[in-house]
Amino acid sequence: MWRVGTVVALHDETATARTITLKVSDWTGHLAGQHVDVRLTASDGYSAVRSYSIASAPNSETRIELTVERLRDGEVSPYLTQELAVGDRLELRGPIGGWFVWRTQQTEPIQLVAGGSGIVPLMAMIRSRVSACSAASFRLLYSVREPGAVLYRDELEALSDHDHSVSVTYAYTRVAPKDWPRPPGRIDAALIANTTWPSNLAPTCYVCGPTSFVETATGLLSASGNSSDKIRTERFGPTGDRQ
Amino acid sequence: MGIISRGFSGRHGATDLKLPPGQHLTTDFPVLSAGPTPHVSLDRWEFRIDDGTDVLRRWDWKSFRELPTENITIDLHCVTRWSKLGTSWEGVSLDTMLADVKTDASYALVRSYGDYTTNLPLNDLMNKQAWIAFQFDGKDLAPEHGGPARFLVPHLYLWKSAKWVRGITLMHHDRPGFWESLGYHNCGDPWREQRYSGDE
């Protein structure tokens, strides 16, 4: 039931987020959007478990990537982002979750809305679209505190500039780059109207982020005409659940 | 014991003794829902108990609020591993709502605004085990936490405590609800750590 993953690579995405690549020899595959439970065990037997979204696309390999954002006062995320070393072994369960997933058979337009590290499961969907050569049209609205907090920036830029497979809109909440057209602030109705799929195209919307962000984003998507059965959400709270 | 995580000590706390296996304490009240938060106005709110064919009982908000209420203090255990202890609610016991219902059904499918469902054995809803709550901490229940009214079935993982409830269908045969169809355990007893399908 608990699988063992060996850390084969570590990559710092930002000052506080790290991607962990694990080789899991008995991995049976996953869907984009699913998560795993990770268990740490102290030498006295005490253990702590948290859920982390899978960042990598489903593939035939037995490797998965998790991107973990370090939480102040976190119990597990500081260990995973600061202590963990290549060669260490981690216990994990999963993949888990069958609702907040994008399947490669889906052909409808896809609207992704990320708040902060809520980008992680959405990135798995984008990568899954690329690796499956899907023709589904993706848009991503990515709300993030400041430019330095953007995860996967180079990869997202390559995808939107060269491949046009996903169009990306950044919305900065605290600090925007110089000459950015929109002042820093939370997402609003105008941004939703100007950058997301028109609701008459009946996109499936995936919204992931902190609870207050998800409440705001889903409210705006509903108000702009998206039906609630086309909006799927994944929320995480300050306790560090579901990063 | 699992693999020792080199250099991990974690947080130990005496209060952890009260928690089901694999849970950790939170003082926040995190929200976990599959979709947008429905906003249900009280003048169109209703709650029905049916048997799949006929409506057996029906309340609008006014008649629901005329039912006798109870103040309860309970522990919450979410399958995403947080637990919150000693939460205070006001609600109507399912014993009260099922009192005049004659049925030989064994299972219940709880239905919500927003089309969420969850299934339970009918026995889990009786004998002071389940409530429909409309107040949390002395205040009307906020929409993101399930207002105007939500189920509380505190002896099971919190996904069984459906938010935004609008009815119960009584059934002779069990039928999986939303999360129960998507990889989560059919029963969801936190003390037996019945999180995912495949757990014993």
mmCIF file of N, CA, C and O in Angstrom, chain A residues 1-2 4 35 37 39-51 73-76 79 83-85 88-89 91 93 96-99 211 215 218 222 228 231-235 237-239 241-242, chain B residues 1-13 16 22 24-28 30-37 39 79-82 114-115 144 164 178-179 182-184 193 195-200:
data_model
loop_
_atom_site.group_PDB
_atom_site.id
_atom_site.type_symbol
_atom_site.label_atom_id
_atom_site.label_comp_id
_atom_site.label_asym_id
_atom_site.label_seq_id
_atom_site.Cartn_x
_atom_site.Cartn_y
_atom_site.Cartn_z
ATOM 1 N N MET A 1 0.826 -1.204 0.000
ATOM 2 C CA MET A 1 0.000 0.000 0.000
ATOM 3 C C MET A 1 0.870 1.269 0.000
ATOM 4 O O MET A 1 0.693 2.145 -0.815
ATOM 5 N N TRP A 2 1.820 1.348 0.952
ATOM 6 C CA TRP A 2 2.806 2.433 0.867
ATOM 7 C C TRP A 2 3.901 2.002 -0.099
ATOM 8 O O TRP A 2 4.461 0.921 0.022
ATOM 9 N N VAL A 4 7.639 2.936 -2.091
ATOM 10 C CA VAL A 4 8.887 3.611 -1.754
ATOM 11 C C VAL A 4 9.414 4.319 -3.001
ATOM 12 O O VAL A 4 9.515 3.713 -4.070
ATOM 13 N N HIS A 35 -2.898 13.455 -6.781
ATOM 14 C CA HIS A 35 -1.885 13.743 -5.772
ATOM 15 C C HIS A 35 -1.427 12.457 -5.098
ATOM 16 O O HIS A 35 -1.986 11.377 -5.332
ATOM 17 N N ASP A 37 0.059 10.961 -1.140
ATOM 18 C CA ASP A 37 0.349 11.197 0.268
ATOM 19 C C ASP A 37 1.810 10.825 0.501
ATOM 20 O O ASP A 37 2.257 9.759 0.060
ATOM 21 N N ARG A 39 4.744 10.208 3.443
ATOM 22 C CA ARG A 39 4.890 9.939 4.879
ATOM 23 C C ARG A 39 6.350 10.050 5.293
ATOM 24 O O ARG A 39 7.227 9.412 4.712
ATOM 25 N N LEU A 40 6.598 10.865 6.310
ATOM 26 C CA LEU A 40 7.916 10.957 6.929
ATOM 27 C C LEU A 40 7.851 10.261 8.278
ATOM 28 O O LEU A 40 6.840 10.362 8.984
ATOM 29 N N THR A 41 8.892 9.552 8.631
ATOM 30 C CA THR A 41 8.923 8.834 9.898
ATOM 31 C C THR A 41 10.202 9.189 10.650
ATOM 32 O O THR A 41 11.300 9.083 10.090
ATOM 33 N N ALA A 42 10.038 9.621 11.901
ATOM 34 C CA ALA A 42 11.195 9.946 12.744
ATOM 35 C C ALA A 42 11.759 8.660 13.331
ATOM 36 O O ALA A 42 11.116 7.603 13.324
ATOM 37 N N SER A 43 12.966 8.764 13.895
ATOM 38 C CA SER A 43 13.640 7.559 14.382
ATOM 39 C C SER A 43 12.902 6.939 15.572
ATOM 40 O O SER A 43 13.058 5.757 15.852
ATOM 41 N N ASP A 44 12.046 7.720 16.245
ATOM 42 C CA ASP A 44 11.284 7.143 17.361
ATOM 43 C C ASP A 44 9.936 6.593 16.908
ATOM 44 O O ASP A 44 9.105 6.206 17.731
ATOM 45 N N GLY A 45 9.689 6.578 15.609
ATOM 46 C CA GLY A 45 8.452 5.992 15.115
ATOM 47 C C GLY A 45 7.358 7.010 14.817
ATOM 48 O O GLY A 45 6.366 6.699 14.159
ATOM 49 N N TYR A 46 7.536 8.242 15.302
ATOM 50 C CA TYR A 46 6.549 9.290 15.008
ATOM 51 C C TYR A 46 6.505 9.519 13.503
ATOM 52 O O TYR A 46 7.532 9.579 12.844
ATOM 53 N N SER A 47 5.308 9.644 12.955
ATOM 54 C CA SER A 47 5.243 9.914 11.523
ATOM 55 C C SER A 47 4.256 11.028 11.222
ATOM 56 O O SER A 47 3.355 11.319 12.016
ATOM 57 N N ALA A 48 4.455 11.683 10.099
ATOM 58 C CA ALA A 48 3.580 12.762 9.639
ATOM 59 C C ALA A 48 3.355 12.563 8.147
ATOM 60 O O ALA A 48 4.271 12.196 7.421
ATOM 61 N N VAL A 49 2.122 12.797 7.731
ATOM 62 C CA VAL A 49 1.752 12.583 6.331
ATOM 63 C C VAL A 49 1.118 13.850 5.788
ATOM 64 O O VAL A 49 0.316 14.487 6.467
ATOM 65 N N ARG A 50 1.469 14.221 4.572
ATOM 66 C CA ARG A 50 0.816 15.334 3.883
ATOM 67 C C ARG A 50 0.584 14.930 2.427
ATOM 68 O O ARG A 50 1.250 14.051 1.905
ATOM 69 N N SER A 51 -0.353 15.642 1.808
ATOM 70 C CA SER A 51 -0.664 15.391 0.398
ATOM 71 C C SER A 51 0.054 16.407 -0.491
ATOM 72 O O SER A 51 0.071 17.593 -0.171
ATOM 73 N N ASP A 73 6.246 27.525 9.418
ATOM 74 C CA ASP A 73 5.627 26.700 10.462
ATOM 75 C C ASP A 73 5.163 25.348 9.948
ATOM 76 O O ASP A 73 4.426 24.652 10.632
ATOM 77 N N GLY A 74 5.512 24.978 8.721
ATOM 78 C CA GLY A 74 5.120 23.662 8.241
ATOM 79 C C GLY A 74 5.877 22.569 8.973
ATOM 80 O O GLY A 74 6.965 22.795 9.500
ATOM 81 N N GLU A 75 5.293 21.387 9.015
ATOM 82 C CA GLU A 75 5.972 20.266 9.669
ATOM 83 C C GLU A 75 6.711 19.397 8.651
ATOM 84 O O GLU A 75 7.792 18.880 8.926
ATOM 85 N N VAL A 76 6.125 19.248 7.482
ATOM 86 C CA VAL A 76 6.684 18.348 6.478
ATOM 87 C C VAL A 76 7.388 19.122 5.356
ATOM 88 O O VAL A 76 8.470 18.733 4.915
ATOM 89 N N TYR A 79 11.132 20.069 5.694
ATOM 90 C CA TYR A 79 12.000 18.909 5.524
ATOM 91 C C TYR A 79 12.175 18.596 4.040
ATOM 92 O O TYR A 79 13.285 18.392 3.548
ATOM 93 N N GLU A 83 15.880 19.571 3.731
ATOM 94 C CA GLU A 83 16.683 18.476 4.270
ATOM 95 C C GLU A 83 16.882 17.342 3.269
ATOM 96 O O GLU A 83 17.930 16.707 3.218
ATOM 97 N N LEU A 84 15.844 17.061 2.533
ATOM 98 C CA LEU A 84 15.846 15.892 1.654
ATOM 99 C C LEU A 84 17.016 15.964 0.665
ATOM 100 O O LEU A 84 17.318 17.029 0.126
ATOM 101 N N ALA A 85 17.663 14.807 0.449
ATOM 102 C CA ALA A 85 18.820 14.773 -0.446
ATOM 103 C C ALA A 85 18.644 13.668 -1.479
ATOM 104 O O ALA A 85 17.883 12.714 -1.273
ATOM 105 N N ASP A 88 17.892 9.721 -0.897
ATOM 106 C CA ASP A 88 16.968 9.423 0.212
ATOM 107 C C ASP A 88 15.747 8.687 -0.322
ATOM 108 O O ASP A 88 15.359 8.832 -1.477
ATOM 109 N N ARG A 89 15.137 7.924 0.569
ATOM 110 C CA ARG A 89 13.909 7.224 0.190
ATOM 111 C C ARG A 89 12.729 7.839 0.933
ATOM 112 O O ARG A 89 12.828 8.180 2.104
ATOM 113 N N GLU A 91 8.374 7.441 1.610
ATOM 114 C CA GLU A 91 7.206 6.578 1.454
ATOM 115 C C GLU A 91 6.048 7.390 0.893
ATOM 116 O O GLU A 91 5.808 8.518 1.319
ATOM 117 N N ARG A 93 1.848 7.104 -0.963
ATOM 118 C CA ARG A 93 0.652 6.384 -1.376
ATOM 119 C C ARG A 93 0.018 7.118 -2.527
ATOM 120 O O ARG A 93 -0.032 8.341 -2.544
ATOM 121 N N ILE A 96 -3.875 9.427 -5.951
ATOM 122 C CA ILE A 96 -5.158 9.587 -5.272
ATOM 123 C C ILE A 96 -5.971 10.661 -5.981
ATOM 124 O O ILE A 96 -5.436 11.681 -6.407
ATOM 125 N N GLY A 97 -7.287 10.433 -6.042
ATOM 126 C CA GLY A 97 -8.203 11.451 -6.553
ATOM 127 C C GLY A 97 -8.634 11.167 -7.974
ATOM 128 O O GLY A 97 -7.799 10.932 -8.843
ATOM 129 N N GLY A 98 -9.941 11.192 -8.217
ATOM 130 C CA GLY A 98 -10.434 10.915 -9.557
ATOM 131 C C GLY A 98 -11.336 12.013 -10.096
ATOM 132 O O GLY A 98 -12.015 11.834 -11.103
ATOM 133 N N TRP A 99 -11.333 13.172 -9.451
ATOM 134 C CA TRP A 99 -12.243 14.259 -9.839
ATOM 135 C C TRP A 99 -11.490 15.426 -10.456
ATOM 136 O O TRP A 99 -11.813 15.884 -11.535
ATOM 137 N N THR A 211 -8.036 28.619 -0.312
ATOM 138 C CA THR A 211 -9.497 28.668 -0.266
ATOM 139 C C THR A 211 -10.070 30.009 -0.717
ATOM 140 O O THR A 211 -10.985 30.051 -1.541
ATOM 141 N N GLU A 215 -12.546 30.554 -3.894
ATOM 142 C CA GLU A 215 -13.894 31.126 -3.746
ATOM 143 C C GLU A 215 -14.078 32.306 -4.696
ATOM 144 O O GLU A 215 -15.092 32.423 -5.383
ATOM 145 N N THR A 218 -13.957 31.038 -8.556
ATOM 146 C CA THR A 218 -15.150 30.300 -8.997
ATOM 147 C C THR A 218 -16.360 31.219 -9.035
ATOM 148 O O THR A 218 -17.211 31.081 -9.910
ATOM 149 N N SER A 222 -18.415 31.730 -12.449
ATOM 150 C CA SER A 222 -19.867 31.500 -12.480
ATOM 151 C C SER A 222 -20.579 32.749 -12.973
ATOM 152 O O SER A 222 -21.479 32.676 -13.819
ATOM 153 N N SER A 228 -21.848 25.678 -13.083
ATOM 154 C CA SER A 228 -21.074 25.168 -11.946
ATOM 155 C C SER A 228 -20.639 23.725 -12.169
ATOM 156 O O SER A 228 -19.636 23.294 -11.612
ATOM 157 N N ILE A 231 -17.043 23.495 -13.493
ATOM 158 C CA ILE A 231 -15.960 24.092 -12.702
ATOM 159 C C ILE A 231 -15.519 23.093 -11.633
ATOM 160 O O ILE A 231 -16.318 22.690 -10.786
ATOM 161 N N ARG A 232 -14.272 22.662 -11.726
ATOM 162 C CA ARG A 232 -13.740 21.729 -10.728
ATOM 163 C C ARG A 232 -12.704 22.463 -9.880
ATOM 164 O O ARG A 232 -11.933 23.258 -10.408
ATOM 165 N N THR A 233 -12.706 22.170 -8.602
ATOM 166 C CA THR A 233 -11.837 22.930 -7.700
ATOM 167 C C THR A 233 -10.997 22.018 -6.834
ATOM 168 O O THR A 233 -11.360 20.876 -6.552
ATOM 169 N N GLU A 234 -9.856 22.548 -6.442
ATOM 170 C CA GLU A 234 -9.024 21.919 -5.427
ATOM 171 C C GLU A 234 -8.520 23.058 -4.543
ATOM 172 O O GLU A 234 -7.906 24.002 -5.040
ATOM 173 N N ARG A 235 -8.829 22.970 -3.262
ATOM 174 C CA ARG A 235 -8.466 24.056 -2.347
ATOM 175 C C ARG A 235 -7.412 23.566 -1.385
ATOM 176 O O ARG A 235 -7.402 22.399 -1.017
ATOM 177 N N GLY A 237 -5.609 24.786 2.441
ATOM 178 C CA GLY A 237 -5.679 25.732 3.538
ATOM 179 C C GLY A 237 -4.299 26.016 4.083
ATOM 180 O O GLY A 237 -3.308 25.489 3.614
ATOM 181 N N PRO A 238 -4.242 26.870 5.117
ATOM 182 C CA PRO A 238 -2.961 27.217 5.712
ATOM 183 C C PRO A 238 -2.308 26.046 6.449
ATOM 184 O O PRO A 238 -1.183 26.144 6.901
ATOM 185 N N THR A 239 -3.004 24.926 6.542
ATOM 186 C CA THR A 239 -2.411 23.772 7.209
ATOM 187 C C THR A 239 -1.473 23.013 6.285
ATOM 188 O O THR A 239 -0.789 22.111 6.725
ATOM 189 N N ASP A 241 -2.435 21.318 3.524
ATOM 190 C CA ASP A 241 -3.036 20.221 2.797
ATOM 191 C C ASP A 241 -3.014 20.529 1.313
ATOM 192 O O ASP A 241 -3.251 21.656 0.913
ATOM 193 N N ARG A 242 -2.809 19.503 0.510
ATOM 194 C CA ARG A 242 -2.937 19.630 -0.944
ATOM 195 C C ARG A 242 -2.161 20.795 -1.495
ATOM 196 O O ARG A 242 -2.709 21.838 -1.791
ATOM 197 N N MET B 1 6.860 -0.002 11.515
ATOM 198 C CA MET B 1 7.348 1.342 11.252
ATOM 199 C C MET B 1 7.851 1.426 9.818
ATOM 200 O O MET B 1 8.395 0.484 9.285
ATOM 201 N N GLY B 2 7.661 2.601 9.229
ATOM 202 C CA GLY B 2 8.103 2.792 7.855
ATOM 203 C C GLY B 2 9.588 3.085 7.786
ATOM 204 O O GLY B 2 10.310 2.968 8.765
ATOM 205 N N ILE B 3 10.016 3.489 6.605
ATOM 206 C CA ILE B 3 11.404 3.888 6.401
ATOM 207 C C ILE B 3 11.695 5.128 7.244
ATOM 208 O O ILE B 3 10.917 6.075 7.253
ATOM 209 N N ILE B 4 12.801 5.130 7.967
ATOM 210 C CA ILE B 4 13.161 6.309 8.759
ATOM 211 C C ILE B 4 13.612 7.425 7.827
ATOM 212 O O ILE B 4 14.436 7.215 6.943
ATOM 213 N N SER B 5 13.036 8.611 8.038
ATOM 214 C CA SER B 5 13.405 9.752 7.216
ATOM 215 C C SER B 5 14.585 10.447 7.888
ATOM 216 O O SER B 5 14.418 11.114 8.899
ATOM 217 N N ARG B 6 15.764 10.252 7.319
ATOM 218 C CA ARG B 6 16.998 10.784 7.893
ATOM 219 C C ARG B 6 16.841 12.256 8.250
ATOM 220 O O ARG B 6 16.511 13.088 7.425
ATOM 221 N N GLY B 7 17.045 12.583 9.511
ATOM 222 C CA GLY B 7 17.043 13.986 9.923
ATOM 223 C C GLY B 7 15.668 14.554 10.217
ATOM 224 O O GLY B 7 15.533 15.738 10.488
ATOM 225 N N PHE B 8 14.622 13.724 10.146
ATOM 226 C CA PHE B 8 13.271 14.221 10.432
ATOM 227 C C PHE B 8 12.911 13.915 11.877
ATOM 228 O O PHE B 8 13.049 12.787 12.332
ATOM 229 N N SER B 9 12.487 14.946 12.623
ATOM 230 C CA SER B 9 12.012 14.668 13.979
ATOM 231 C C SER B 9 10.526 14.958 14.106
ATOM 232 O O SER B 9 9.804 14.273 14.812
ATOM 233 N N GLY B 10 10.028 15.973 13.371
ATOM 234 C CA GLY B 10 8.603 16.242 13.404
ATOM 235 C C GLY B 10 8.171 16.908 14.681
ATOM 236 O O GLY B 10 8.980 17.229 15.547
ATOM 237 N N ARG B 11 6.888 17.168 14.763
ATOM 238 C CA ARG B 11 6.318 17.787 15.952
ATOM 239 C C ARG B 11 5.589 16.723 16.736
ATOM 240 O O ARG B 11 4.660 16.118 16.244
ATOM 241 N N HIS B 12 6.002 16.542 17.966
ATOM 242 C CA HIS B 12 5.285 15.604 18.811
ATOM 243 C C HIS B 12 4.409 16.418 19.735
ATOM 244 O O HIS B 12 4.804 17.457 20.221
ATOM 245 N N GLY B 13 3.222 15.954 19.993
ATOM 246 C CA GLY B 13 2.370 16.664 20.940
ATOM 247 C C GLY B 13 1.523 15.688 21.709
ATOM 248 O O GLY B 13 1.048 14.703 21.155
ATOM 249 N N ASP B 16 -1.835 14.735 20.388
ATOM 250 C CA ASP B 16 -1.943 13.803 19.270
ATOM 251 C C ASP B 16 -2.581 12.483 19.687
ATOM 252 O O ASP B 16 -3.099 11.751 18.862
ATOM 253 N N GLY B 22 -2.776 8.909 11.584
ATOM 254 C CA GLY B 22 -2.451 9.653 10.368
ATOM 255 C C GLY B 22 -3.018 11.050 10.312
ATOM 256 O O GLY B 22 -2.875 11.727 9.297
ATOM 257 N N HIS B 24 -3.394 15.124 11.803
ATOM 258 C CA HIS B 24 -2.708 16.144 12.585
ATOM 259 C C HIS B 24 -3.676 17.264 12.923
ATOM 260 O O HIS B 24 -4.658 17.482 12.221
ATOM 261 N N LEU B 25 -3.370 17.959 14.012
ATOM 262 C CA LEU B 25 -4.282 18.986 14.512
ATOM 263 C C LEU B 25 -4.190 20.260 13.698
ATOM 264 O O LEU B 25 -3.126 20.665 13.267
ATOM 265 N N THR B 26 -5.336 20.932 13.528
ATOM 266 C CA THR B 26 -5.321 22.280 13.000
ATOM 267 C C THR B 26 -6.233 23.125 13.870
ATOM 268 O O THR B 26 -7.176 22.621 14.476
ATOM 269 N N THR B 27 -5.916 24.404 13.941
ATOM 270 C CA THR B 27 -6.836 25.325 14.601
ATOM 271 C C THR B 27 -7.585 26.155 13.569
ATOM 272 O O THR B 27 -8.486 26.897 13.895
ATOM 273 N N ASP B 28 -7.174 26.052 12.304
ATOM 274 C CA ASP B 28 -7.927 26.702 11.231
ATOM 275 C C ASP B 28 -9.136 25.844 10.918
ATOM 276 O O ASP B 28 -9.336 24.794 11.495
ATOM 277 N N PRO B 30 -10.046 24.530 7.466
ATOM 278 C CA PRO B 30 -9.852 24.459 6.014
ATOM 279 C C PRO B 30 -11.138 24.048 5.301
ATOM 280 O O PRO B 30 -12.029 23.466 5.905
ATOM 281 N N VAL B 31 -11.198 24.367 4.020
ATOM 282 C CA VAL B 31 -12.367 24.064 3.199
ATOM 283 C C VAL B 31 -11.940 23.103 2.103
ATOM 284 O O VAL B 31 -10.910 23.294 1.489
ATOM 285 N N LEU B 32 -12.710 22.056 1.890
ATOM 286 C CA LEU B 32 -12.431 21.179 0.766
ATOM 287 C C LEU B 32 -13.745 20.868 0.064
ATOM 288 O O LEU B 32 -14.650 20.315 0.658
ATOM 289 N N SER B 33 -13.880 21.285 -1.168
ATOM 290 C CA SER B 33 -15.092 21.032 -1.938
ATOM 291 C C SER B 33 -14.679 20.740 -3.364
ATOM 292 O O SER B 33 -13.640 21.199 -3.815
ATOM 293 N N ALA B 34 -15.535 20.021 -4.083
ATOM 294 C CA ALA B 34 -15.170 19.599 -5.435
ATOM 295 C C ALA B 34 -15.447 20.662 -6.479
ATOM 296 O O ALA B 34 -14.934 20.608 -7.577
ATOM 297 N N GLY B 35 -16.279 21.636 -6.148
ATOM 298 C CA GLY B 35 -16.653 22.633 -7.143
ATOM 299 C C GLY B 35 -16.984 23.949 -6.480
ATOM 300 O O GLY B 35 -16.625 24.170 -5.318
ATOM 301 N N PRO B 36 -17.665 24.831 -7.235
ATOM 302 C CA PRO B 36 -18.004 26.132 -6.669
ATOM 303 C C PRO B 36 -18.934 25.991 -5.464
ATOM 304 O O PRO B 36 -19.668 25.018 -5.350
ATOM 305 N N THR B 37 -18.900 26.987 -4.597
ATOM 306 C CA THR B 37 -19.781 27.006 -3.435
ATOM 307 C C THR B 37 -21.183 27.426 -3.873
ATOM 308 O O THR B 37 -21.353 28.522 -4.407
ATOM 309 N N HIS B 39 -24.791 28.992 -3.509
ATOM 310 C CA HIS B 39 -25.391 29.973 -2.598
ATOM 311 C C HIS B 39 -26.902 29.740 -2.631
ATOM 312 O O HIS B 39 -27.551 30.002 -3.631
ATOM 313 N N VAL B 79 -10.358 13.649 5.611
ATOM 314 C CA VAL B 79 -9.513 12.627 4.985
ATOM 315 C C VAL B 79 -8.198 13.225 4.487
ATOM 316 O O VAL B 79 -7.216 12.506 4.328
ATOM 317 N N THR B 80 -8.153 14.543 4.267
ATOM 318 C CA THR B 80 -6.892 15.187 3.881
ATOM 319 C C THR B 80 -5.981 15.386 5.088
ATOM 320 O O THR B 80 -4.977 16.095 4.999
ATOM 321 N N ARG B 81 -6.335 14.753 6.207
ATOM 322 C CA ARG B 81 -5.458 14.533 7.361
ATOM 323 C C ARG B 81 -5.461 15.630 8.399
ATOM 324 O O ARG B 81 -4.708 15.560 9.348
ATOM 325 N N TRP B 82 -6.306 16.632 8.272
ATOM 326 C CA TRP B 82 -6.404 17.558 9.398
ATOM 327 C C TRP B 82 -7.557 17.150 10.303
ATOM 328 O O TRP B 82 -8.569 16.602 9.850
ATOM 329 N N GLY B 114 -25.873 21.637 -5.641
ATOM 330 C CA GLY B 114 -24.590 21.487 -6.311
ATOM 331 C C GLY B 114 -24.327 20.044 -6.700
ATOM 332 O O GLY B 114 -23.275 19.720 -7.232
ATOM 333 N N ASP B 115 -25.298 19.160 -6.402
ATOM 334 C CA ASP B 115 -25.302 17.766 -6.879
ATOM 335 C C ASP B 115 -24.267 16.857 -6.227
ATOM 336 O O ASP B 115 -23.999 15.758 -6.714
ATOM 337 N N GLU B 144 -19.281 28.691 2.503
ATOM 338 C CA GLU B 144 -18.148 27.819 2.177
ATOM 339 C C GLU B 144 -18.021 26.637 3.140
ATOM 340 O O GLU B 144 -17.392 25.635 2.830
ATOM 341 N N TRP B 164 -24.381 21.849 2.277
ATOM 342 C CA TRP B 164 -25.506 22.331 1.456
ATOM 343 C C TRP B 164 -26.575 21.247 1.221
ATOM 344 O O TRP B 164 -27.096 21.079 0.115
ATOM 345 N N PHE B 178 -20.440 10.589 -4.355
ATOM 346 C CA PHE B 178 -19.471 11.288 -5.208
ATOM 347 C C PHE B 178 -18.045 10.805 -4.956
ATOM 348 O O PHE B 178 -17.435 10.169 -5.814
ATOM 349 N N TRP B 179 -17.504 11.064 -3.773
ATOM 350 C CA TRP B 179 -16.121 10.670 -3.521
ATOM 351 C C TRP B 179 -15.983 9.154 -3.432
ATOM 352 O O TRP B 179 -14.935 8.597 -3.776
ATOM 353 N N LEU B 182 -14.980 7.891 -6.575
ATOM 354 C CA LEU B 182 -13.761 8.482 -7.137
ATOM 355 C C LEU B 182 -12.537 8.122 -6.306
ATOM 356 O O LEU B 182 -11.635 8.920 -6.113
ATOM 357 N N GLY B 183 -12.528 6.920 -5.774
ATOM 358 C CA GLY B 183 -11.314 6.425 -5.151
ATOM 359 C C GLY B 183 -11.274 6.506 -3.631
ATOM 360 O O GLY B 183 -10.288 6.095 -3.020
ATOM 361 N N TYR B 184 -12.330 7.051 -3.019
ATOM 362 C CA TYR B 184 -12.336 7.109 -1.560
ATOM 363 C C TYR B 184 -13.150 5.945 -0.980
ATOM 364 O O TYR B 184 -13.945 5.314 -1.671
ATOM 365 N N GLU B 193 -8.903 4.191 9.858
ATOM 366 C CA GLU B 193 -8.177 4.811 8.742
ATOM 367 C C GLU B 193 -8.659 4.300 7.385
ATOM 368 O O GLU B 193 -7.870 3.920 6.514
ATOM 369 N N ARG B 195 -9.470 5.503 4.443
ATOM 370 C CA ARG B 195 -9.405 6.690 3.592
ATOM 371 C C ARG B 195 -9.793 6.388 2.154
ATOM 372 O O ARG B 195 -10.672 7.012 1.584
ATOM 373 N N TYR B 196 -9.080 5.449 1.572
ATOM 374 C CA TYR B 196 -9.188 5.230 0.131
ATOM 375 C C TYR B 196 -9.756 3.848 -0.140
ATOM 376 O O TYR B 196 -9.652 2.944 0.683
ATOM 377 N N SER B 197 -10.364 3.695 -1.337
ATOM 378 C CA SER B 197 -10.855 2.373 -1.698
ATOM 379 C C SER B 197 -9.662 1.434 -1.687
ATOM 380 O O SER B 197 -8.584 1.780 -2.138
ATOM 381 N N GLY B 198 -9.843 0.266 -1.112
ATOM 382 C CA GLY B 198 -8.707 -0.635 -0.971
ATOM 383 C C GLY B 198 -8.213 -0.683 0.465
ATOM 384 O O GLY B 198 -7.617 -1.677 0.872
ATOM 385 N N ASP B 199 -8.452 0.380 1.260
ATOM 386 C CA ASP B 199 -8.152 0.295 2.688
ATOM 387 C C ASP B 199 -9.146 -0.682 3.316
ATOM 388 O O ASP B 199 -10.275 -0.781 2.872
ATOM 389 N N GLU B 200 -8.702 -1.360 4.369
ATOM 390 C CA GLU B 200 -9.591 -2.370 4.965
ATOM 391 C C GLU B 200 -10.702 -1.708 5.763
ATOM 392 O O GLU B 200 -10.571 -0.608 6.233
#
